[in-house]
Amino acid sequence: MDNEITLSFIAKSENEALARMVMSSFIAAIDPTIEELSEFKTVISEAVTNAIVHGYEEDGTGKIEIHARREDREIVVSIVDYGRGIRDVNQAREPLFTTKPDEERSGMGFTIMESFSDDVEIYSIPNRGTTVTITKRFVPIQETSRIV
Amino acid sequence: MHHEVEKVGDEIIIIRLKGELDHHSTQEIRDEIVPMIKNGTIKVLVWNLKDLNFMDSSGIGLILGRMRELAPIDGQTIIVNPSETMRKIFQFAGLSPYICSDSEIDIMSKLGGIVYGQ
Ligand SMILES: Nc1ncnc2c1ncn2[C@@H]1O[C@H](COP(=O)(O)OP(=O)(O)O)[C@@H](O)[C@H]1O
Ligand SMILES: [Mg+2]
């Protein structure tokens, strides 16, 4: 029943949709609710976009890796970049905090990741990179209505 | 799928977003709408999300950015048909008050009264 994948791609914005698509397929075996699936996709999108926009400033060459593991109904996903890193992780987590207000980033990325998952861990070293590890537990099948 | 931007009279723009709204796709929409607002007569932006399948915080940035441009002329922002997940995202960002549960047609007839009826 359990599964594990690794996905690697370059820091290009068109890969945001690709990452969401691959991760949606990865959790299909869990048979998530529509809500769970769309929240999970949002979490992936936020973390991958951060790696592209902040980690690599969209340089189109930096490598991003996604490591995903499924154990029963729990998914653990790490989004890894080797970019600029985050100097103050606690500040980065604050709602509305952004270092790119001029590019219309809203500073809501980490708030959304935390609200739509069960755990968000950030491990970052300035000028070395950032790893964001997200854990999301999906409700047992019989408790909710399913996608038909 | 491609989004649809419709100008109604001189003062209203309806933006019907389609497909997925992320950091990648916001750029194109922004480039289309910003010049329309900059020309000065626009007072109301209606964001219809009925055919939008996905939105992340890039959508918040896009909508807030346009609200800022409309602020000097006291412009209005109306969001219709967000999904359950989008509703939550708007709530985190303090945008819930701009969500309207009326249909686009009802909104347009009410706006007709506001915009043209003074
Ligand atoms: N992968 C990353 N590499 C470098 N900095 C990051 C990364 N992810 C997040 N950050 C920093 O954390 C801040 C907050 O991120 P977030 O909550 O997603 O807001 P936003 O992306 O809208 O700025 C960013 O503005 C950026 O400074
Ligand atoms: Mg972000």
PDB file of C-alpha atoms and ligand atoms in Angstrom:
ATOM      1  CA  MET A   1       0.000   0.000   0.000  1.00  0.00           C
ATOM      2  CA  ASP A   2       2.801   2.459   0.792  1.00  0.00           C
ATOM      3  CA  ASN A   3       4.699   4.384  -1.814  1.00  0.00           C
ATOM      4  CA  GLU A   4       7.534   6.801  -2.392  1.00  0.00           C
ATOM      5  CA  ILE A   5       8.637   9.098  -5.252  1.00  0.00           C
ATOM      6  CA  THR A   6      11.240  11.721  -6.091  1.00  0.00           C
ATOM      7  CA  LEU A   7      10.674  14.431  -8.683  1.00  0.00           C
ATOM      8  CA  SER A   8      13.353  16.810  -9.923  1.00  0.00           C
ATOM      9  CA  PHE A   9      12.874  19.866 -12.145  1.00  0.00           C
ATOM     10  CA  ILE A  10      14.365  23.293 -12.849  1.00  0.00           C
ATOM     11  CA  ALA A  11      13.193  26.581 -11.319  1.00  0.00           C
ATOM     12  CA  LYS A  12      10.775  27.634 -14.060  1.00  0.00           C
ATOM     13  CA  SER A  13       7.276  28.895 -13.280  1.00  0.00           C
ATOM     14  CA  GLU A  14       5.619  26.550 -15.795  1.00  0.00           C
ATOM     15  CA  ASN A  15       6.756  23.660 -13.565  1.00  0.00           C
ATOM     16  CA  GLU A  16       4.409  24.822 -10.777  1.00  0.00           C
ATOM     17  CA  ALA A  17       1.452  23.205 -12.557  1.00  0.00           C
ATOM     18  CA  LEU A  18       3.507  20.095 -13.292  1.00  0.00           C
ATOM     19  CA  ALA A  19       4.431  19.652  -9.622  1.00  0.00           C
ATOM     20  CA  ARG A  20       0.763  19.965  -8.591  1.00  0.00           C
ATOM     21  CA  MET A  21      -0.279  17.433 -11.205  1.00  0.00           C
ATOM     22  CA  VAL A  22       2.318  14.827 -10.242  1.00  0.00           C
ATOM     23  CA  MET A  23       1.553  15.201  -6.541  1.00  0.00           C
ATOM     24  CA  SER A  24      -2.208  14.937  -7.155  1.00  0.00           C
ATOM     25  CA  SER A  25      -1.613  11.661  -8.965  1.00  0.00           C
ATOM     26  CA  PHE A  26       0.632  10.466  -6.151  1.00  0.00           C
ATOM     27  CA  ILE A  27      -2.145  10.829  -3.576  1.00  0.00           C
ATOM     28  CA  ALA A  28      -4.895   9.427  -5.825  1.00  0.00           C
ATOM     29  CA  ALA A  29      -4.507   6.001  -4.191  1.00  0.00           C
ATOM     30  CA  ILE A  30      -5.637   7.564  -0.905  1.00  0.00           C
ATOM     31  CA  ASP A  31      -8.916   8.599  -2.535  1.00  0.00           C
ATOM     32  CA  PRO A  32      -8.965  12.093  -0.969  1.00  0.00           C
ATOM     33  CA  THR A  33     -12.071  14.283  -0.712  1.00  0.00           C
ATOM     34  CA  ILE A  34     -12.346  17.182  -3.191  1.00  0.00           C
ATOM     35  CA  GLU A  35     -11.489  19.536  -0.323  1.00  0.00           C
ATOM     36  CA  GLU A  36      -8.452  17.520   0.797  1.00  0.00           C
ATOM     37  CA  LEU A  37      -7.141  17.285  -2.755  1.00  0.00           C
ATOM     38  CA  SER A  38      -7.480  20.993  -3.481  1.00  0.00           C
ATOM     39  CA  GLU A  39      -5.902  21.942  -0.137  1.00  0.00           C
ATOM     40  CA  PHE A  40      -3.016  19.549  -0.796  1.00  0.00           C
ATOM     41  CA  LYS A  41      -2.486  21.002  -4.283  1.00  0.00           C
ATOM     42  CA  THR A  42      -2.421  24.502  -2.792  1.00  0.00           C
ATOM     43  CA  VAL A  43       0.222  23.484  -0.227  1.00  0.00           C
ATOM     44  CA  ILE A  44       2.451  22.009  -2.975  1.00  0.00           C
ATOM     45  CA  SER A  45       1.949  25.069  -5.160  1.00  0.00           C
ATOM     46  CA  GLU A  46       2.966  27.457  -2.339  1.00  0.00           C
ATOM     47  CA  ALA A  47       6.154  25.560  -1.470  1.00  0.00           C
ATOM     48  CA  VAL A  48       7.243  25.031  -5.096  1.00  0.00           C
ATOM     49  CA  THR A  49       6.507  28.652  -6.020  1.00  0.00           C
ATOM     50  CA  ASN A  50       8.606  29.806  -3.053  1.00  0.00           C
ATOM     51  CA  ALA A  51      11.545  27.692  -4.212  1.00  0.00           C
ATOM     52  CA  ILE A  52      11.242  29.138  -7.738  1.00  0.00           C
ATOM     53  CA  VAL A  53      10.544  32.768  -6.800  1.00  0.00           C
ATOM     54  CA  HIS A  54      12.551  33.239  -3.591  1.00  0.00           C
ATOM     55  CA  GLY A  55      15.066  30.378  -3.584  1.00  0.00           C
ATOM     56  CA  TYR A  56      16.261  30.886  -7.151  1.00  0.00           C
ATOM     57  CA  GLU A  57      14.656  34.214  -8.177  1.00  0.00           C
ATOM     58  CA  GLU A  58      13.326  32.396 -11.266  1.00  0.00           C
ATOM     59  CA  ASP A  59      16.777  31.831 -12.751  1.00  0.00           C
ATOM     60  CA  GLY A  60      15.541  28.856 -14.791  1.00  0.00           C
ATOM     61  CA  THR A  61      18.599  26.760 -13.924  1.00  0.00           C
ATOM     62  CA  GLY A  62      18.375  25.940 -10.198  1.00  0.00           C
ATOM     63  CA  LYS A  63      17.186  22.427  -9.328  1.00  0.00           C
ATOM     64  CA  ILE A  64      14.148  21.717  -7.193  1.00  0.00           C
ATOM     65  CA  GLU A  65      13.462  18.276  -5.757  1.00  0.00           C
ATOM     66  CA  ILE A  66      10.271  16.903  -4.311  1.00  0.00           C
ATOM     67  CA  HIS A  67      10.501  13.789  -2.148  1.00  0.00           C
ATOM     68  CA  ALA A  68       7.118  12.321  -1.271  1.00  0.00           C
ATOM     69  CA  ARG A  69       6.301   9.363   0.930  1.00  0.00           C
ATOM     70  CA  ARG A  70       2.963   7.772   1.686  1.00  0.00           C
ATOM     71  CA  GLU A  71       2.380   5.608   4.720  1.00  0.00           C
ATOM     72  CA  ASP A  72      -1.207   4.472   5.026  1.00  0.00           C
ATOM     73  CA  ARG A  73      -3.193   7.764   4.988  1.00  0.00           C
ATOM     74  CA  GLU A  74      -0.318  10.062   5.845  1.00  0.00           C
ATOM     75  CA  ILE A  75       1.709  11.939   3.234  1.00  0.00           C
ATOM     76  CA  VAL A  76       5.091  13.487   3.994  1.00  0.00           C
ATOM     77  CA  VAL A  77       6.458  15.770   1.254  1.00  0.00           C
ATOM     78  CA  SER A  78       9.779  17.606   1.229  1.00  0.00           C
ATOM     79  CA  ILE A  79      10.353  20.444  -1.243  1.00  0.00           C
ATOM     80  CA  VAL A  80      14.091  21.054  -1.564  1.00  0.00           C
ATOM     81  CA  ASP A  81      16.015  23.913  -3.198  1.00  0.00           C
ATOM     82  CA  TYR A  82      19.701  24.844  -3.130  1.00  0.00           C
ATOM     83  CA  GLY A  83      19.102  28.562  -3.443  1.00  0.00           C
ATOM     84  CA  ARG A  84      19.339  31.694  -1.332  1.00  0.00           C
ATOM     85  CA  GLY A  85      17.933  30.270   1.883  1.00  0.00           C
ATOM     86  CA  ILE A  86      15.929  32.013   4.607  1.00  0.00           C
ATOM     87  CA  ARG A  87      17.732  34.114   7.205  1.00  0.00           C
ATOM     88  CA  ASP A  88      14.904  34.242   9.771  1.00  0.00           C
ATOM     89  CA  VAL A  89      12.525  31.308   9.520  1.00  0.00           C
ATOM     90  CA  ASN A  90      10.148  32.512  12.257  1.00  0.00           C
ATOM     91  CA  GLN A  91       9.733  35.855  10.528  1.00  0.00           C
ATOM     92  CA  ALA A  92       9.134  34.092   7.181  1.00  0.00           C
ATOM     93  CA  ARG A  93       6.248  32.147   8.751  1.00  0.00           C
ATOM     94  CA  GLU A  94       4.442  35.302   9.901  1.00  0.00           C
ATOM     95  CA  PRO A  95       1.233  36.064   7.968  1.00  0.00           C
ATOM     96  CA  LEU A  96       1.724  38.884   5.438  1.00  0.00           C
ATOM     97  CA  PHE A  97       5.537  38.813   5.734  1.00  0.00           C
ATOM     98  CA  THR A  98       7.131  38.938   2.300  1.00  0.00           C
ATOM     99  CA  THR A  99      10.501  40.056   0.947  1.00  0.00           C
ATOM    100  CA  LYS A 100       8.947  40.673  -2.485  1.00  0.00           C
ATOM    101  CA  PRO A 101       5.949  43.001  -2.029  1.00  0.00           C
ATOM    102  CA  ASP A 102       6.789  44.719  -5.339  1.00  0.00           C
ATOM    103  CA  GLU A 103       6.115  41.450  -7.193  1.00  0.00           C
ATOM    104  CA  GLU A 104       2.673  41.167  -5.590  1.00  0.00           C
ATOM    105  CA  ARG A 105       3.598  38.263  -3.330  1.00  0.00           C
ATOM    106  CA  SER A 106       1.037  38.381  -0.528  1.00  0.00           C
ATOM    107  CA  GLY A 107       3.108  36.875   2.297  1.00  0.00           C
ATOM    108  CA  MET A 108       0.391  34.246   2.837  1.00  0.00           C
ATOM    109  CA  GLY A 109       2.279  31.189   1.543  1.00  0.00           C
ATOM    110  CA  PHE A 110       3.424  29.710   4.850  1.00  0.00           C
ATOM    111  CA  THR A 111       0.105  30.590   6.506  1.00  0.00           C
ATOM    112  CA  ILE A 112      -1.717  28.601   3.809  1.00  0.00           C
ATOM    113  CA  MET A 113       0.749  25.676   4.068  1.00  0.00           C
ATOM    114  CA  GLU A 114       0.244  25.540   7.838  1.00  0.00           C
ATOM    115  CA  SER A 115      -3.549  25.842   7.655  1.00  0.00           C
ATOM    116  CA  PHE A 116      -3.956  23.198   4.942  1.00  0.00           C
ATOM    117  CA  SER A 117      -1.642  20.566   6.452  1.00  0.00           C
ATOM    118  CA  ASP A 118      -0.869  18.984   9.833  1.00  0.00           C
ATOM    119  CA  ASP A 119       2.764  20.015  10.124  1.00  0.00           C
ATOM    120  CA  VAL A 120       5.220  22.309   8.302  1.00  0.00           C
ATOM    121  CA  GLU A 121       8.922  22.153   9.091  1.00  0.00           C
ATOM    122  CA  ILE A 122      11.397  24.602   7.569  1.00  0.00           C
ATOM    123  CA  TYR A 123      15.093  23.832   7.474  1.00  0.00           C
ATOM    124  CA  SER A 124      17.164  26.531   5.812  1.00  0.00           C
ATOM    125  CA  ILE A 125      20.760  27.701   5.598  1.00  0.00           C
ATOM    126  CA  PRO A 126      21.455  31.115   4.005  1.00  0.00           C
ATOM    127  CA  ASN A 127      23.094  30.741   0.585  1.00  0.00           C
ATOM    128  CA  ARG A 128      22.837  26.943   0.793  1.00  0.00           C
ATOM    129  CA  GLY A 129      19.136  26.286   0.401  1.00  0.00           C
ATOM    130  CA  THR A 130      15.811  25.453   1.963  1.00  0.00           C
ATOM    131  CA  THR A 131      13.901  22.269   2.705  1.00  0.00           C
ATOM    132  CA  VAL A 132      10.225  22.546   3.605  1.00  0.00           C
ATOM    133  CA  THR A 133       8.712  19.307   4.910  1.00  0.00           C
ATOM    134  CA  ILE A 134       4.949  19.039   5.008  1.00  0.00           C
ATOM    135  CA  THR A 135       2.899  16.321   6.681  1.00  0.00           C
ATOM    136  CA  LYS A 136      -0.760  15.851   5.838  1.00  0.00           C
ATOM    137  CA  ARG A 137      -3.035  13.156   7.233  1.00  0.00           C
ATOM    138  CA  PHE A 138      -6.106  12.267   5.196  1.00  0.00           C
ATOM    139  CA  VAL A 139      -9.353  11.250   6.863  1.00  0.00           C
ATOM    140  CA  PRO A 140     -10.430   7.589   6.683  1.00  0.00           C
ATOM    141  CA  ILE A 141     -12.607   6.854   3.659  1.00  0.00           C
ATOM    142  CA  GLN A 142     -15.878   5.981   5.424  1.00  0.00           C
ATOM    143  CA  GLU A 143     -16.044   9.299   7.314  1.00  0.00           C
ATOM    144  CA  THR A 144     -16.762  11.554   4.363  1.00  0.00           C
ATOM    145  CA  SER A 145     -18.371  11.550   0.968  1.00  0.00           C
ATOM    146  CA  ARG A 146     -16.056  10.618  -1.889  1.00  0.00           C
ATOM    147  CA  ILE A 147     -15.331  11.876  -5.351  1.00  0.00           C
ATOM    148  CA  VAL A 148     -17.448   9.745  -7.692  1.00  0.00           C
TER     149      VAL A 148
ATOM    150  CA  MET B   1      -8.483  27.292 -21.005  1.00  0.00           C
ATOM    151  CA  HIS B   2      -8.287  31.049 -21.336  1.00  0.00           C
ATOM    152  CA  HIS B   3      -9.700  33.680 -19.008  1.00  0.00           C
ATOM    153  CA  GLU B   4     -12.222  36.239 -20.221  1.00  0.00           C
ATOM    154  CA  VAL B   5     -12.117  39.968 -19.577  1.00  0.00           C
ATOM    155  CA  GLU B   6     -15.285  41.897 -20.373  1.00  0.00           C
ATOM    156  CA  LYS B   7     -15.652  45.633 -20.070  1.00  0.00           C
ATOM    157  CA  VAL B   8     -19.213  46.733 -19.297  1.00  0.00           C
ATOM    158  CA  GLY B   9     -19.679  50.412 -20.078  1.00  0.00           C
ATOM    159  CA  ASP B  10     -16.841  52.684 -18.956  1.00  0.00           C
ATOM    160  CA  GLU B  11     -16.802  51.727 -15.314  1.00  0.00           C
ATOM    161  CA  ILE B  12     -17.027  47.963 -14.839  1.00  0.00           C
ATOM    162  CA  ILE B  13     -14.699  45.115 -15.727  1.00  0.00           C
ATOM    163  CA  ILE B  14     -15.771  41.499 -15.296  1.00  0.00           C
ATOM    164  CA  ILE B  15     -12.872  39.045 -15.141  1.00  0.00           C
ATOM    165  CA  ARG B  16     -13.936  35.426 -15.621  1.00  0.00           C
ATOM    166  CA  LEU B  17     -10.939  33.367 -14.606  1.00  0.00           C
ATOM    167  CA  LYS B  18     -10.590  29.863 -15.991  1.00  0.00           C
ATOM    168  CA  GLY B  19      -8.344  26.886 -15.359  1.00  0.00           C
ATOM    169  CA  GLU B  20      -5.633  27.396 -12.787  1.00  0.00           C
ATOM    170  CA  LEU B  21      -4.428  30.630 -11.217  1.00  0.00           C
ATOM    171  CA  ASP B  22      -0.863  30.410  -9.916  1.00  0.00           C
ATOM    172  CA  HIS B  23       2.320  32.505 -10.015  1.00  0.00           C
ATOM    173  CA  HIS B  24       2.888  31.417 -13.630  1.00  0.00           C
ATOM    174  CA  SER B  25      -0.551  32.342 -14.963  1.00  0.00           C
ATOM    175  CA  THR B  26      -1.128  35.573 -13.013  1.00  0.00           C
ATOM    176  CA  GLN B  27       1.428  37.508 -15.078  1.00  0.00           C
ATOM    177  CA  GLU B  28      -0.602  37.258 -18.277  1.00  0.00           C
ATOM    178  CA  ILE B  29      -3.854  38.313 -16.587  1.00  0.00           C
ATOM    179  CA  ARG B  30      -2.150  41.201 -14.811  1.00  0.00           C
ATOM    180  CA  ASP B  31      -0.694  42.472 -18.089  1.00  0.00           C
ATOM    181  CA  GLU B  32      -4.164  42.511 -19.612  1.00  0.00           C
ATOM    182  CA  ILE B  33      -6.060  44.168 -16.761  1.00  0.00           C
ATOM    183  CA  VAL B  34      -3.579  46.765 -15.490  1.00  0.00           C
ATOM    184  CA  PRO B  35      -3.684  48.951 -18.651  1.00  0.00           C
ATOM    185  CA  MET B  36      -7.501  48.859 -18.588  1.00  0.00           C
ATOM    186  CA  ILE B  37      -7.541  50.178 -15.007  1.00  0.00           C
ATOM    187  CA  LYS B  38      -4.804  52.731 -15.667  1.00  0.00           C
ATOM    188  CA  ASN B  39      -6.912  54.431 -18.347  1.00  0.00           C
ATOM    189  CA  GLY B  40      -8.899  55.856 -15.463  1.00  0.00           C
ATOM    190  CA  THR B  41     -12.627  55.289 -15.873  1.00  0.00           C
ATOM    191  CA  ILE B  42     -12.887  51.878 -14.185  1.00  0.00           C
ATOM    192  CA  LYS B  43     -14.657  51.902 -10.812  1.00  0.00           C
ATOM    193  CA  VAL B  44     -15.620  48.252 -10.303  1.00  0.00           C
ATOM    194  CA  LEU B  45     -13.787  44.955 -10.768  1.00  0.00           C
ATOM    195  CA  VAL B  46     -15.867  41.777 -10.645  1.00  0.00           C
ATOM    196  CA  TRP B  47     -13.802  38.592 -10.268  1.00  0.00           C
ATOM    197  CA  ASN B  48     -15.933  35.616 -11.307  1.00  0.00           C
ATOM    198  CA  LEU B  49     -14.217  32.399 -10.175  1.00  0.00           C
ATOM    199  CA  LYS B  50     -16.909  29.972 -11.327  1.00  0.00           C
ATOM    200  CA  ASP B  51     -14.671  28.247 -13.891  1.00  0.00           C
ATOM    201  CA  LEU B  52     -11.474  28.511 -11.870  1.00  0.00           C
ATOM    202  CA  ASN B  53     -10.284  25.050 -10.805  1.00  0.00           C
ATOM    203  CA  PHE B  54      -7.342  26.125  -8.711  1.00  0.00           C
ATOM    204  CA  MET B  55      -5.971  29.219  -6.981  1.00  0.00           C
ATOM    205  CA  ASP B  56      -3.041  29.731  -4.599  1.00  0.00           C
ATOM    206  CA  SER B  57      -1.766  32.864  -2.826  1.00  0.00           C
ATOM    207  CA  SER B  58      -0.770  34.336  -6.205  1.00  0.00           C
ATOM    208  CA  GLY B  59      -4.495  35.030  -6.659  1.00  0.00           C
ATOM    209  CA  ILE B  60      -4.477  37.052  -3.432  1.00  0.00           C
ATOM    210  CA  GLY B  61      -1.543  39.092  -4.738  1.00  0.00           C
ATOM    211  CA  LEU B  62      -3.322  39.676  -8.061  1.00  0.00           C
ATOM    212  CA  ILE B  63      -6.601  40.825  -6.492  1.00  0.00           C
ATOM    213  CA  LEU B  64      -4.956  42.931  -3.730  1.00  0.00           C
ATOM    214  CA  GLY B  65      -2.703  44.570  -6.313  1.00  0.00           C
ATOM    215  CA  ARG B  66      -5.730  45.688  -8.342  1.00  0.00           C
ATOM    216  CA  MET B  67      -7.547  46.845  -5.172  1.00  0.00           C
ATOM    217  CA  ARG B  68      -4.587  49.110  -4.462  1.00  0.00           C
ATOM    218  CA  GLU B  69      -4.823  50.589  -7.949  1.00  0.00           C
ATOM    219  CA  LEU B  70      -8.541  51.236  -7.490  1.00  0.00           C
ATOM    220  CA  ALA B  71      -8.156  52.698  -3.987  1.00  0.00           C
ATOM    221  CA  PRO B  72      -7.372  56.313  -5.018  1.00  0.00           C
ATOM    222  CA  ILE B  73     -10.706  56.538  -6.867  1.00  0.00           C
ATOM    223  CA  ASP B  74     -12.619  54.570  -4.209  1.00  0.00           C
ATOM    224  CA  GLY B  75     -13.118  51.668  -6.612  1.00  0.00           C
ATOM    225  CA  GLN B  76     -14.980  48.516  -5.686  1.00  0.00           C
ATOM    226  CA  THR B  77     -13.903  44.857  -5.765  1.00  0.00           C
ATOM    227  CA  ILE B  78     -16.413  42.015  -5.932  1.00  0.00           C
ATOM    228  CA  ILE B  79     -15.496  38.315  -5.808  1.00  0.00           C
ATOM    229  CA  VAL B  80     -18.070  35.733  -6.933  1.00  0.00           C
ATOM    230  CA  ASN B  81     -18.237  31.928  -6.986  1.00  0.00           C
ATOM    231  CA  PRO B  82     -15.059  30.978  -5.076  1.00  0.00           C
ATOM    232  CA  SER B  83     -14.636  27.287  -4.246  1.00  0.00           C
ATOM    233  CA  GLU B  84     -14.583  26.159  -0.606  1.00  0.00           C
ATOM    234  CA  THR B  85     -10.764  26.120  -0.591  1.00  0.00           C
ATOM    235  CA  MET B  86     -10.556  29.559  -2.253  1.00  0.00           C
ATOM    236  CA  ARG B  87     -13.012  30.894   0.340  1.00  0.00           C
ATOM    237  CA  LYS B  88     -10.601  29.814   3.088  1.00  0.00           C
ATOM    238  CA  ILE B  89      -7.640  31.417   1.308  1.00  0.00           C
ATOM    239  CA  PHE B  90      -9.562  34.704   0.978  1.00  0.00           C
ATOM    240  CA  GLN B  91     -10.444  34.475   4.654  1.00  0.00           C
ATOM    241  CA  PHE B  92      -6.777  34.112   5.708  1.00  0.00           C
ATOM    242  CA  ALA B  93      -5.985  37.240   3.698  1.00  0.00           C
ATOM    243  CA  GLY B  94      -8.907  39.261   5.084  1.00  0.00           C
ATOM    244  CA  LEU B  95     -10.715  39.348   1.739  1.00  0.00           C
ATOM    245  CA  SER B  96     -13.924  37.585   2.857  1.00  0.00           C
ATOM    246  CA  PRO B  97     -15.891  40.875   2.998  1.00  0.00           C
ATOM    247  CA  TYR B  98     -15.445  41.203  -0.769  1.00  0.00           C
ATOM    248  CA  ILE B  99     -17.062  37.844  -1.554  1.00  0.00           C
ATOM    249  CA  CYS B 100     -20.615  38.267  -2.834  1.00  0.00           C
ATOM    250  CA  SER B 101     -23.117  35.417  -2.945  1.00  0.00           C
ATOM    251  CA  ASP B 102     -25.269  37.011  -5.664  1.00  0.00           C
ATOM    252  CA  SER B 103     -25.019  35.789  -9.234  1.00  0.00           C
ATOM    253  CA  GLU B 104     -23.095  37.827 -11.781  1.00  0.00           C
ATOM    254  CA  ILE B 105     -26.387  38.969 -13.364  1.00  0.00           C
ATOM    255  CA  ASP B 106     -27.822  40.157 -10.017  1.00  0.00           C
ATOM    256  CA  ILE B 107     -24.614  42.005  -9.255  1.00  0.00           C
ATOM    257  CA  MET B 108     -24.675  43.699 -12.635  1.00  0.00           C
ATOM    258  CA  SER B 109     -28.245  44.916 -12.174  1.00  0.00           C
ATOM    259  CA  LYS B 110     -27.454  46.223  -8.676  1.00  0.00           C
ATOM    260  CA  LEU B 111     -24.300  47.909  -9.974  1.00  0.00           C
ATOM    261  CA  GLY B 112     -26.347  49.479 -12.756  1.00  0.00           C
ATOM    262  CA  GLY B 113     -28.225  51.252 -10.009  1.00  0.00           C
ATOM    263  CA  ILE B 114     -25.111  52.308  -8.145  1.00  0.00           C
ATOM    264  CA  VAL B 115     -22.915  53.291 -11.029  1.00  0.00           C
ATOM    265  CA  TYR B 116     -25.394  54.866 -13.396  1.00  0.00           C
ATOM    266  CA  GLY B 117     -28.320  55.743 -11.143  1.00  0.00           C
ATOM    267  CA  GLN B 118     -26.975  58.625  -9.057  1.00  0.00           C
TER     268      GLN B 118
HETATM  269  N1  LIG C   1      12.452  28.480  -0.666  1.00  0.00           N
HETATM  270  C1  LIG C   1      12.726  29.708  -0.187  1.00  0.00           C
HETATM  271  N2  LIG C   1      13.969  30.268  -0.347  1.00  0.00           N
HETATM  272  C2  LIG C   1      14.238  31.509   0.118  1.00  0.00           C
HETATM  273  N3  LIG C   1      13.342  32.281   0.786  1.00  0.00           N
HETATM  274  C3  LIG C   1      12.094  31.773   0.989  1.00  0.00           C
HETATM  275  C4  LIG C   1      11.717  30.470   0.533  1.00  0.00           C
HETATM  276  N4  LIG C   1      10.427  30.251   0.894  1.00  0.00           N
HETATM  277  C5  LIG C   1      10.028  31.347   1.550  1.00  0.00           C
HETATM  278  N5  LIG C   1      11.019  32.283   1.621  1.00  0.00           N
HETATM  279  C6  LIG C   1      10.959  33.597   2.303  1.00  0.00           C
HETATM  280  O1  LIG C   1       9.836  33.594   3.177  1.00  0.00           O
HETATM  281  C7  LIG C   1       8.958  34.687   2.876  1.00  0.00           C
HETATM  282  C8  LIG C   1       7.508  34.302   3.158  1.00  0.00           C
HETATM  283  O2  LIG C   1       7.050  33.280   2.255  1.00  0.00           O
HETATM  284  P1  LIG C   1       5.484  33.168   1.944  1.00  0.00           P
HETATM  285  O3  LIG C   1       4.745  33.085   3.230  1.00  0.00           O
HETATM  286  O4  LIG C   1       5.298  32.078   0.966  1.00  0.00           O
HETATM  287  O5  LIG C   1       5.146  34.581   1.297  1.00  0.00           O
HETATM  288  P2  LIG C   1       5.470  35.151  -0.181  1.00  0.00           P
HETATM  289  O6  LIG C   1       5.928  34.017  -1.033  1.00  0.00           O
HETATM  290  O7  LIG C   1       4.162  35.714  -0.635  1.00  0.00           O
HETATM  291  O8  LIG C   1       6.532  36.197  -0.010  1.00  0.00           O
HETATM  292  C9  LIG C   1       9.271  35.034   1.437  1.00  0.00           C
HETATM  293  O9  LIG C   1       8.942  36.364   1.119  1.00  0.00           O
HETATM  294  C10 LIG C   1      10.768  34.764   1.350  1.00  0.00           C
HETATM  295  O10 LIG C   1      11.513  35.849   1.845  1.00  0.00           O
HETATM  296 MG    MG C   2       5.024  32.205  -1.164  1.00  0.00          MG
END
